[in-house]
Amino acid sequence: MDKATGKGQYVGTYLAWGVNSNRWWGEGEIKFFMDGDQEFPTICGTGTEDYIGGAWNFEYPQGEYCRFSTPYSGLHQILKPDGLYQSQQRFGMYRFHLTDPIRFDEDLHVEIQALGWRSEERYLPLQDDIASVAYWYQTEPHCPFPALPGIEKLEVN
């Protein structure tokens, strides 16, 4: 979520994640920069799977992703071509902050890293296909939002 300026409450996240590499893909931290944070966020998660509520790479039973859906978090969509860590898998997941609200007084910026593992337990910056939706409430007044791109900018060649 790009910077929202003003007072409000972050309600939740939806992620559509397309994995373009082999191995584990969900190690990226979610970061909530709020109320003037610059270099370091007020809230910094420990991994995509932890943020969504699936811990230990959503793996249960061993060798399988575990589809789950609760009122506040879930990995409800798993499209896997041919195995647990194979390229071109697609996931739909969400997290809603209704019981654990994230409130801000001045501004909020939310980021999630696309980070996975490579050989020898080293981090791998990913180039995955990720679409996200951020949900928040905000009181007036707020700064104007930028204009949405036209159809020419949205078309994929």
Tab-separated table of N, CA and C in Angstrom:
chain	number	residue	atom	x	y	z
A	1	MET	N	0.856	-1.165	0.000
A	1	MET	CA	0.000	0.000	0.000
A	1	MET	C	0.896	1.218	0.000
A	2	ASP	N	0.675	2.062	-0.966
A	2	ASP	CA	1.441	3.293	-0.998
A	2	ASP	C	1.008	4.147	0.175
A	3	LYS	N	1.692	5.214	0.413
A	3	LYS	CA	1.458	5.992	1.624
A	3	LYS	C	0.053	6.597	1.674
A	4	ALA	N	-0.674	6.256	2.739
A	4	ALA	CA	-1.942	6.913	3.055
A	4	ALA	C	-1.625	7.965	4.112
A	5	THR	N	-2.035	9.189	3.871
A	5	THR	CA	-1.745	10.272	4.797
A	5	THR	C	-3.019	10.671	5.519
A	6	GLY	N	-2.933	10.751	6.834
A	6	GLY	CA	-4.068	11.075	7.670
A	6	GLY	C	-4.204	10.034	8.762
A	7	LYS	N	-5.370	10.014	9.386
A	7	LYS	CA	-5.639	9.087	10.483
A	7	LYS	C	-6.528	7.958	9.982
A	8	GLY	N	-6.210	6.703	10.404
A	8	GLY	CA	-7.027	5.595	9.945
A	8	GLY	C	-6.703	4.286	10.611
A	9	GLN	N	-7.271	3.231	10.044
A	9	GLN	CA	-7.073	1.877	10.552
A	9	GLN	C	-6.908	0.928	9.378
A	10	TYR	N	-5.815	0.164	9.403
A	10	TYR	CA	-5.564	-0.845	8.380
A	10	TYR	C	-6.402	-2.067	8.716
A	11	VAL	N	-7.165	-2.559	7.731
A	11	VAL	CA	-8.119	-3.632	7.972
A	11	VAL	C	-7.621	-4.979	7.452
A	12	GLY	N	-6.877	-5.000	6.349
A	12	GLY	CA	-6.430	-6.296	5.872
A	12	GLY	C	-5.717	-6.289	4.541
A	13	THR	N	-5.287	-7.491	4.158
A	13	THR	CA	-4.482	-7.712	2.961
A	13	THR	C	-5.006	-8.923	2.205
A	14	TYR	N	-5.060	-8.817	0.889
A	14	TYR	CA	-5.271	-9.983	0.032
A	14	TYR	C	-4.075	-10.063	-0.911
A	15	LEU	N	-3.509	-11.254	-1.063
A	15	LEU	CA	-2.379	-11.463	-1.961
A	15	LEU	C	-2.693	-12.571	-2.954
A	16	ALA	N	-2.482	-12.281	-4.219
A	16	ALA	CA	-2.497	-13.298	-5.280
A	16	ALA	C	-1.035	-13.446	-5.697
A	17	TRP	N	-0.464	-14.611	-5.429
A	17	TRP	CA	0.982	-14.793	-5.552
A	17	TRP	C	1.277	-15.857	-6.591
A	18	GLY	N	2.000	-15.479	-7.637
A	18	GLY	CA	2.453	-16.412	-8.663
A	18	GLY	C	3.941	-16.649	-8.513
A	19	VAL	N	4.327	-17.860	-8.201
A	19	VAL	CA	5.727	-18.205	-7.944
A	19	VAL	C	6.426	-18.514	-9.270
A	20	ASN	N	7.538	-17.849	-9.512
A	20	ASN	CA	8.278	-18.025	-10.763
A	20	ASN	C	9.619	-18.713	-10.573
A	21	SER	N	9.810	-19.385	-9.459
A	21	SER	CA	11.066	-20.083	-9.209
A	21	SER	C	10.779	-21.368	-8.434
A	22	ASN	N	11.775	-22.234	-8.362
A	22	ASN	CA	11.656	-23.433	-7.533
A	22	ASN	C	12.081	-23.086	-6.114
A	23	ARG	N	11.783	-23.940	-5.181
A	23	ARG	CA	12.109	-23.787	-3.761
A	23	ARG	C	11.071	-22.929	-3.044
A	24	TRP	N	11.329	-22.675	-1.772
A	24	TRP	CA	10.405	-21.940	-0.909
A	24	TRP	C	10.349	-20.465	-1.303
A	25	TRP	N	9.148	-19.892	-1.309
A	25	TRP	CA	8.900	-18.541	-1.813
A	25	TRP	C	8.382	-17.570	-0.754
A	26	GLY	N	7.984	-18.015	0.429
A	26	GLY	CA	7.247	-17.150	1.356
A	26	GLY	C	8.014	-16.633	2.544
A	27	GLU	N	9.270	-16.278	2.375
A	27	GLU	CA	10.088	-15.840	3.504
A	27	GLU	C	10.054	-14.320	3.710
A	28	GLY	N	9.438	-13.591	2.791
A	28	GLY	CA	9.456	-12.127	2.860
A	28	GLY	C	8.699	-11.569	4.047
A	29	GLU	N	9.228	-10.508	4.610
A	29	GLU	CA	8.600	-9.837	5.753
A	29	GLU	C	7.542	-8.857	5.271
A	30	ILE	N	6.465	-8.721	6.035
A	30	ILE	CA	5.522	-7.637	5.795
A	30	ILE	C	5.914	-6.519	6.752
A	31	LYS	N	5.907	-5.291	6.244
A	31	LYS	CA	6.374	-4.155	7.028
A	31	LYS	C	5.329	-3.046	7.014
A	32	PHE	N	5.017	-2.544	8.199
A	32	PHE	CA	4.071	-1.442	8.367
A	32	PHE	C	4.841	-0.213	8.841
A	33	PHE	N	5.073	0.719	7.921
A	33	PHE	CA	5.711	1.990	8.248
A	33	PHE	C	4.597	2.960	8.603
A	34	MET	N	4.583	3.453	9.825
A	34	MET	CA	3.477	4.313	10.244
A	34	MET	C	3.969	5.508	11.048
A	35	ASP	N	3.185	6.567	10.946
A	35	ASP	CA	3.377	7.767	11.757
A	35	ASP	C	4.809	8.292	11.736
A	36	GLY	N	5.333	8.455	10.530
A	36	GLY	CA	6.641	9.074	10.366
A	36	GLY	C	7.808	8.115	10.281
A	37	ASP	N	7.586	6.808	10.335
A	37	ASP	CA	8.697	5.847	10.202
A	37	ASP	C	9.438	6.114	8.893
A	38	GLN	N	10.752	6.012	8.945
A	38	GLN	CA	11.553	6.199	7.748
A	38	GLN	C	12.262	4.905	7.367
A	39	GLU	N	13.372	4.613	8.036
A	39	GLU	CA	14.183	3.447	7.684
A	39	GLU	C	13.622	2.143	8.257
A	40	PHE	N	13.102	2.202	9.478
A	40	PHE	CA	12.636	1.003	10.153
A	40	PHE	C	11.141	1.097	10.424
A	41	PRO	N	10.392	0.023	10.155
A	41	PRO	CA	8.948	0.045	10.353
A	41	PRO	C	8.564	-0.169	11.818
A	42	THR	N	7.395	0.321	12.194
A	42	THR	CA	6.860	0.060	13.535
A	42	THR	C	6.570	-1.424	13.702
A	43	ILE	N	6.010	-2.057	12.670
A	43	ILE	CA	5.702	-3.484	12.700
A	43	ILE	C	6.455	-4.164	11.566
A	44	CYS	N	7.181	-5.232	11.909
A	44	CYS	CA	7.917	-6.003	10.903
A	44	CYS	C	7.676	-7.481	11.177
A	45	GLY	N	7.077	-8.173	10.225
A	45	GLY	CA	6.757	-9.587	10.391
A	45	GLY	C	7.957	-10.481	10.209
A	46	THR	N	7.727	-11.783	10.328
A	46	THR	CA	8.808	-12.767	10.243
A	46	THR	C	8.714	-13.648	9.005
A	47	GLY	N	7.758	-13.390	8.147
A	47	GLY	CA	7.624	-14.176	6.928
A	47	GLY	C	6.192	-14.152	6.447
A	48	THR	N	6.016	-14.293	5.149
A	48	THR	CA	4.685	-14.256	4.555
A	48	THR	C	3.776	-15.308	5.170
A	49	GLU	N	4.287	-16.530	5.344
A	49	GLU	CA	3.446	-17.596	5.880
A	49	GLU	C	3.041	-17.321	7.323
A	50	ASP	N	3.913	-16.680	8.100
A	50	ASP	CA	3.563	-16.330	9.482
A	50	ASP	C	2.492	-15.244	9.508
A	51	TYR	N	2.617	-14.265	8.636
A	51	TYR	CA	1.626	-13.188	8.571
A	51	TYR	C	0.242	-13.741	8.218
A	52	ILE	N	0.180	-14.668	7.287
A	52	ILE	CA	-1.097	-15.231	6.847
A	52	ILE	C	-1.649	-16.223	7.877
A	53	GLY	N	-0.787	-16.783	8.723
A	53	GLY	CA	-1.232	-17.722	9.741
A	53	GLY	C	-0.984	-19.170	9.375
A	54	GLY	N	-0.081	-19.408	8.441
A	54	GLY	CA	0.167	-20.763	7.974
A	54	GLY	C	1.458	-21.375	8.443
A	55	ALA	N	2.335	-20.627	9.058
A	55	ALA	CA	3.619	-21.064	9.609
A	55	ALA	C	4.212	-22.325	8.980
A	56	TRP	N	5.486	-22.449	9.065
A	56	TRP	CA	6.227	-23.591	8.536
A	56	TRP	C	5.844	-23.881	7.086
A	57	ASN	N	5.873	-22.827	6.284
A	57	ASN	CA	5.639	-22.844	4.833
A	57	ASN	C	4.335	-23.523	4.406
A	58	PHE	N	3.301	-23.399	5.213
A	58	PHE	CA	1.968	-23.932	4.889
A	58	PHE	C	1.997	-25.443	4.633
A	59	GLU	N	3.019	-26.133	5.115
A	59	GLU	CA	3.204	-27.543	4.762
A	59	GLU	C	2.572	-28.482	5.791
A	60	TYR	N	1.456	-29.062	5.416
A	60	TYR	CA	0.810	-30.087	6.239
A	60	TYR	C	-0.238	-30.790	5.397
A	61	PRO	N	-0.183	-32.087	5.268
A	61	PRO	CA	0.868	-32.971	5.781
A	61	PRO	C	2.176	-32.743	5.040
A	62	GLN	N	3.224	-33.381	5.491
A	62	GLN	CA	4.541	-33.182	4.893
A	62	GLN	C	4.477	-33.435	3.392
A	63	GLY	N	5.061	-32.490	2.646
A	63	GLY	CA	5.097	-32.614	1.193
A	63	GLY	C	3.892	-32.034	0.490
A	64	GLU	N	2.942	-31.454	1.247
A	64	GLU	CA	1.721	-30.875	0.666
A	64	GLU	C	1.447	-29.501	1.268
A	65	TYR	N	0.947	-28.594	0.442
A	65	TYR	CA	0.448	-27.334	0.982
A	65	TYR	C	-0.899	-27.575	1.643
A	66	CYS	N	-1.153	-26.868	2.727
A	66	CYS	CA	-2.399	-27.016	3.469
A	66	CYS	C	-3.330	-25.850	3.151
A	67	ARG	N	-4.405	-26.133	2.447
A	67	ARG	CA	-5.426	-25.120	2.170
A	67	ARG	C	-6.221	-24.904	3.451
A	68	PHE	N	-6.435	-23.636	3.842
A	68	PHE	CA	-7.253	-23.352	5.014
A	68	PHE	C	-7.941	-22.015	4.842
A	69	SER	N	-9.044	-21.860	5.512
A	69	SER	CA	-9.806	-20.614	5.443
A	69	SER	C	-10.497	-20.391	6.784
A	70	THR	N	-10.195	-19.265	7.411
A	70	THR	CA	-10.814	-18.881	8.676
A	70	THR	C	-11.412	-17.489	8.494
A	71	PRO	N	-12.149	-16.981	9.467
A	71	PRO	CA	-12.697	-15.627	9.303
A	71	PRO	C	-11.637	-14.539	9.119
A	72	TYR	N	-10.438	-14.735	9.652
A	72	TYR	CA	-9.449	-13.660	9.645
A	72	TYR	C	-8.198	-13.940	8.831
A	73	SER	N	-7.948	-15.171	8.431
A	73	SER	CA	-6.771	-15.466	7.611
A	73	SER	C	-6.982	-16.782	6.864
A	74	GLY	N	-6.268	-16.899	5.748
A	74	GLY	CA	-6.390	-18.140	5.005
A	74	GLY	C	-5.489	-18.203	3.788
A	75	LEU	N	-5.190	-19.426	3.403
A	75	LEU	CA	-4.551	-19.763	2.130
A	75	LEU	C	-5.597	-20.602	1.410
A	76	HIS	N	-6.525	-19.923	0.767
A	76	HIS	CA	-7.717	-20.593	0.247
A	76	HIS	C	-7.556	-21.117	-1.176
A	77	GLN	N	-6.523	-20.661	-1.883
A	77	GLN	CA	-6.347	-21.092	-3.271
A	77	GLN	C	-4.929	-21.592	-3.472
A	78	ILE	N	-4.798	-22.828	-3.953
A	78	ILE	CA	-3.496	-23.431	-4.242
A	78	ILE	C	-3.592	-24.059	-5.632
A	79	LEU	N	-2.847	-23.505	-6.566
A	79	LEU	CA	-2.793	-24.049	-7.924
A	79	LEU	C	-1.352	-24.489	-8.164
A	80	LYS	N	-1.110	-25.789	-8.099
A	80	LYS	CA	0.256	-26.276	-8.245
A	80	LYS	C	0.357	-27.183	-9.466
A	81	PRO	N	1.321	-26.920	-10.317
A	81	PRO	CA	1.439	-27.711	-11.531
A	81	PRO	C	1.917	-29.141	-11.274
A	82	ASP	N	2.978	-29.300	-10.467
A	82	ASP	CA	3.531	-30.657	-10.340
A	82	ASP	C	4.424	-30.840	-9.117
A	83	GLY	N	4.043	-30.307	-7.980
A	83	GLY	CA	4.845	-30.581	-6.792
A	83	GLY	C	4.863	-29.438	-5.805
A	84	LEU	N	5.492	-29.659	-4.647
A	84	LEU	CA	5.463	-28.708	-3.545
A	84	LEU	C	6.230	-27.423	-3.845
A	85	TYR	N	7.422	-27.517	-4.344
A	85	TYR	CA	8.229	-26.319	-4.552
A	85	TYR	C	8.546	-26.067	-6.020
A	86	GLN	N	7.685	-26.453	-6.926
A	86	GLN	CA	7.947	-26.283	-8.337
A	86	GLN	C	7.503	-24.900	-8.814
A	87	SER	N	8.182	-24.400	-9.817
A	87	SER	CA	7.863	-23.102	-10.397
A	87	SER	C	6.446	-23.084	-10.977
A	88	GLN	N	5.893	-21.897	-11.083
A	88	GLN	CA	4.593	-21.620	-11.698
A	88	GLN	C	3.401	-22.007	-10.824
A	89	GLN	N	3.607	-22.118	-9.540
A	89	GLN	CA	2.484	-22.319	-8.621
A	89	GLN	C	1.802	-20.984	-8.384
A	90	ARG	N	0.514	-21.043	-8.056
A	90	ARG	CA	-0.270	-19.830	-7.817
A	90	ARG	C	-1.035	-19.995	-6.513
A	91	PHE	N	-1.085	-18.916	-5.725
A	91	PHE	CA	-1.725	-18.956	-4.413
A	91	PHE	C	-2.605	-17.724	-4.213
A	92	GLY	N	-3.704	-17.898	-3.510
A	92	GLY	CA	-4.537	-16.801	-3.047
A	92	GLY	C	-4.595	-16.861	-1.532
A	93	MET	N	-4.329	-15.741	-0.849
A	93	MET	CA	-4.266	-15.731	0.616
A	93	MET	C	-4.719	-14.385	1.155
A	94	TYR	N	-5.129	-14.377	2.421
A	94	TYR	CA	-5.638	-13.142	3.018
A	94	TYR	C	-5.364	-13.104	4.508
A	95	ARG	N	-5.394	-11.876	5.046
A	95	ARG	CA	-5.285	-11.642	6.486
A	95	ARG	C	-6.081	-10.383	6.799
A	96	PHE	N	-7.019	-10.495	7.730
A	96	PHE	CA	-7.817	-9.344	8.162
A	96	PHE	C	-7.502	-9.014	9.613
A	97	HIS	N	-7.340	-7.724	9.893
A	97	HIS	CA	-6.924	-7.242	11.218
A	97	HIS	C	-8.118	-6.686	11.987
A	98	LEU	N	-9.146	-7.468	12.156
A	98	LEU	CA	-10.313	-6.997	12.895
A	98	LEU	C	-10.132	-7.195	14.392
A	99	THR	N	-9.502	-8.282	14.791
A	99	THR	CA	-9.260	-8.533	16.212
A	99	THR	C	-7.905	-8.008	16.677
A	100	ASP	N	-7.058	-7.613	15.756
A	100	ASP	CA	-5.737	-7.043	16.082
A	100	ASP	C	-5.511	-5.806	15.207
A	101	PRO	N	-6.264	-4.732	15.478
A	101	PRO	CA	-6.242	-3.564	14.587
A	101	PRO	C	-4.874	-2.893	14.510
A	102	ILE	N	-4.607	-2.350	13.335
A	102	ILE	CA	-3.397	-1.556	13.109
A	102	ILE	C	-3.871	-0.133	12.827
A	103	ARG	N	-3.723	0.727	13.819
A	103	ARG	CA	-4.203	2.110	13.717
A	103	ARG	C	-3.037	3.052	13.495
A	104	PHE	N	-3.275	4.079	12.707
A	104	PHE	CA	-2.242	5.082	12.447
A	104	PHE	C	-2.840	6.471	12.604
A	105	ASP	N	-2.015	7.414	13.037
A	105	ASP	CA	-2.464	8.786	13.286
A	105	ASP	C	-2.046	9.765	12.200
A	106	GLU	N	-0.893	9.513	11.562
A	106	GLU	CA	-0.362	10.457	10.576
A	106	GLU	C	-0.286	9.871	9.170
A	107	ASP	N	0.258	8.661	9.059
A	107	ASP	CA	0.430	8.058	7.742
A	107	ASP	C	0.713	6.563	7.883
A	108	LEU	N	0.542	5.861	6.769
A	108	LEU	CA	0.811	4.420	6.740
A	108	LEU	C	1.299	4.028	5.356
A	109	HIS	N	2.324	3.209	5.335
A	109	HIS	CA	2.862	2.614	4.105
A	109	HIS	C	3.119	1.139	4.422
A	110	VAL	N	2.630	0.216	3.581
A	110	VAL	CA	2.770	-1.218	3.828
A	110	VAL	C	3.534	-1.846	2.671
A	111	GLU	N	4.510	-2.682	3.007
A	111	GLU	CA	5.312	-3.398	2.006
A	111	GLU	C	5.382	-4.870	2.371
A	112	ILE	N	5.514	-5.715	1.366
A	112	ILE	CA	5.831	-7.125	1.596
A	112	ILE	C	6.970	-7.504	0.668
A	113	GLN	N	7.949	-8.201	1.204
A	113	GLN	CA	9.096	-8.621	0.412
A	113	GLN	C	8.754	-9.890	-0.366
A	114	ALA	N	9.312	-9.994	-1.540
A	114	ALA	CA	9.271	-11.242	-2.304
A	114	ALA	C	10.631	-11.892	-2.077
A	115	LEU	N	10.659	-12.799	-1.100
A	115	LEU	CA	11.930	-13.378	-0.667
A	115	LEU	C	11.753	-14.869	-0.443
A	116	GLY	N	12.678	-15.649	-0.959
A	116	GLY	CA	12.635	-17.094	-0.800
A	116	GLY	C	13.985	-17.635	-0.387
A	117	TRP	N	14.148	-18.944	-0.593
A	117	TRP	CA	15.402	-19.623	-0.262
A	117	TRP	C	16.083	-20.121	-1.526
A	118	ARG	N	17.389	-20.060	-1.522
A	118	ARG	CA	18.195	-20.703	-2.556
A	118	ARG	C	19.026	-21.778	-1.882
A	119	SER	N	19.910	-22.389	-2.596
A	119	SER	CA	20.710	-23.477	-2.030
A	119	SER	C	21.512	-22.995	-0.822
A	120	GLU	N	21.878	-23.923	0.027
A	120	GLU	CA	22.687	-23.660	1.216
A	120	GLU	C	22.028	-22.660	2.158
A	121	GLU	N	20.697	-22.675	2.199
A	121	GLU	CA	19.905	-21.829	3.091
A	121	GLU	C	20.267	-20.343	2.993
A	122	ARG	N	20.424	-19.870	1.783
A	122	ARG	CA	20.659	-18.450	1.531
A	122	ARG	C	19.367	-17.839	1.001
A	123	TYR	N	19.122	-16.572	1.342
A	123	TYR	CA	17.935	-15.882	0.842
A	123	TYR	C	18.020	-15.665	-0.664
A	124	LEU	N	16.858	-15.698	-1.312
A	124	LEU	CA	16.770	-15.468	-2.749
A	124	LEU	C	15.741	-14.377	-3.009
A	125	PRO	N	16.175	-13.170	-3.433
A	125	PRO	CA	15.202	-12.147	-3.840
A	125	PRO	C	14.446	-12.665	-5.067
A	126	LEU	N	13.133	-12.658	-4.998
A	126	LEU	CA	12.305	-13.255	-6.039
A	126	LEU	C	11.794	-12.222	-7.035
A	127	GLN	N	11.418	-12.705	-8.200
A	127	GLN	CA	10.768	-11.890	-9.214
A	127	GLN	C	9.442	-12.552	-9.560
A	128	ASP	N	8.624	-12.717	-8.528
A	128	ASP	CA	7.338	-13.377	-8.677
A	128	ASP	C	6.281	-12.402	-9.180
A	129	ASP	N	5.161	-12.949	-9.610
A	129	ASP	CA	4.005	-12.143	-10.015
A	129	ASP	C	3.095	-12.017	-8.798
A	130	ILE	N	2.977	-10.801	-8.274
A	130	ILE	CA	2.197	-10.581	-7.058
A	130	ILE	C	1.195	-9.453	-7.299
A	131	ALA	N	-0.045	-9.733	-6.987
A	131	ALA	CA	-1.088	-8.705	-6.997
A	131	ALA	C	-1.611	-8.611	-5.572
A	132	SER	N	-1.867	-7.396	-5.112
A	132	SER	CA	-2.311	-7.229	-3.734
A	132	SER	C	-3.456	-6.228	-3.660
A	133	VAL	N	-4.248	-6.400	-2.613
A	133	VAL	CA	-5.290	-5.447	-2.274
A	133	VAL	C	-5.111	-5.107	-0.807
A	134	ALA	N	-5.088	-3.819	-0.497
A	134	ALA	CA	-5.002	-3.355	0.887
A	134	ALA	C	-6.341	-2.736	1.252
A	135	TYR	N	-6.828	-3.066	2.440
A	135	TYR	CA	-8.098	-2.530	2.930
A	135	TYR	C	-7.822	-1.660	4.149
A	136	TRP	N	-8.347	-0.439	4.128
A	136	TRP	CA	-8.195	0.422	5.290
A	136	TRP	C	-9.323	1.434	5.338
A	137	TYR	N	-9.564	1.928	6.545
A	137	TYR	CA	-10.501	3.025	6.766
A	137	TYR	C	-9.689	4.257	7.095
A	138	GLN	N	-10.206	5.414	6.683
A	138	GLN	CA	-9.467	6.640	6.930
A	138	GLN	C	-10.439	7.777	7.166
A	139	THR	N	-10.120	8.620	8.144
A	139	THR	CA	-10.973	9.772	8.411
A	139	THR	C	-10.623	10.904	7.463
A	140	GLU	N	-11.557	11.813	7.276
A	140	GLU	CA	-11.312	13.007	6.462
A	140	GLU	C	-10.682	14.078	7.343
A	141	PRO	N	-9.907	14.960	6.819
A	141	PRO	CA	-9.481	15.030	5.429
A	141	PRO	C	-8.293	14.097	5.181
A	142	HIS	N	-8.078	13.760	3.922
A	142	HIS	CA	-6.903	12.981	3.537
A	142	HIS	C	-6.348	13.571	2.253
A	143	CYS	N	-5.111	13.237	1.945
A	143	CYS	CA	-4.493	13.732	0.714
A	143	CYS	C	-5.141	13.045	-0.477
A	144	PRO	N	-5.212	13.728	-1.607
A	144	PRO	CA	-5.791	13.101	-2.803
A	144	PRO	C	-4.936	11.913	-3.252
A	145	PHE	N	-5.601	10.910	-3.801
A	145	PHE	CA	-4.902	9.755	-4.348
A	145	PHE	C	-4.511	10.060	-5.798
A	146	PRO	N	-3.416	9.476	-6.269
A	146	PRO	CA	-3.038	9.711	-7.666
A	146	PRO	C	-4.077	9.112	-8.612
A	147	ALA	N	-4.126	9.665	-9.806
A	147	ALA	CA	-5.060	9.150	-10.815
A	147	ALA	C	-4.687	7.713	-11.185
A	148	LEU	N	-5.692	6.894	-11.466
A	148	LEU	CA	-5.434	5.529	-11.912
A	148	LEU	C	-4.882	5.558	-13.332
A	149	PRO	N	-4.023	4.597	-13.686
A	149	PRO	CA	-3.468	4.585	-15.045
A	149	PRO	C	-4.539	4.291	-16.072
A	150	GLY	N	-4.349	4.808	-17.273
A	150	GLY	CA	-5.259	4.547	-18.361
A	150	GLY	C	-5.103	3.141	-18.908
A	151	ILE	N	-5.977	2.780	-19.822
A	151	ILE	CA	-5.969	1.416	-20.367
A	151	ILE	C	-4.666	1.093	-21.093
A	152	GLU	N	-4.033	2.074	-21.693
A	152	GLU	CA	-2.772	1.832	-22.406
A	152	GLU	C	-1.664	1.375	-21.442
A	153	LYS	N	-1.678	1.901	-20.227
A	153	LYS	CA	-0.679	1.511	-19.235
A	153	LYS	C	-0.989	0.149	-18.611
A	154	LEU	N	-2.244	-0.257	-18.627
A	154	LEU	CA	-2.646	-1.510	-18.005
A	154	LEU	C	-2.524	-2.710	-18.925
A	155	GLU	N	-2.469	-2.481	-20.220
A	155	GLU	CA	-2.410	-3.584	-21.175
A	155	GLU	C	-1.057	-4.294	-21.094
A	156	VAL	N	-1.112	-5.620	-21.073
A	156	VAL	CA	0.100	-6.429	-21.035
A	156	VAL	C	0.359	-6.949	-22.444
A	157	ASN	N	1.569	-6.706	-22.929
A	157	ASN	CA	1.924	-7.159	-24.282
A	157	ASN	C	2.459	-8.568	-24.251
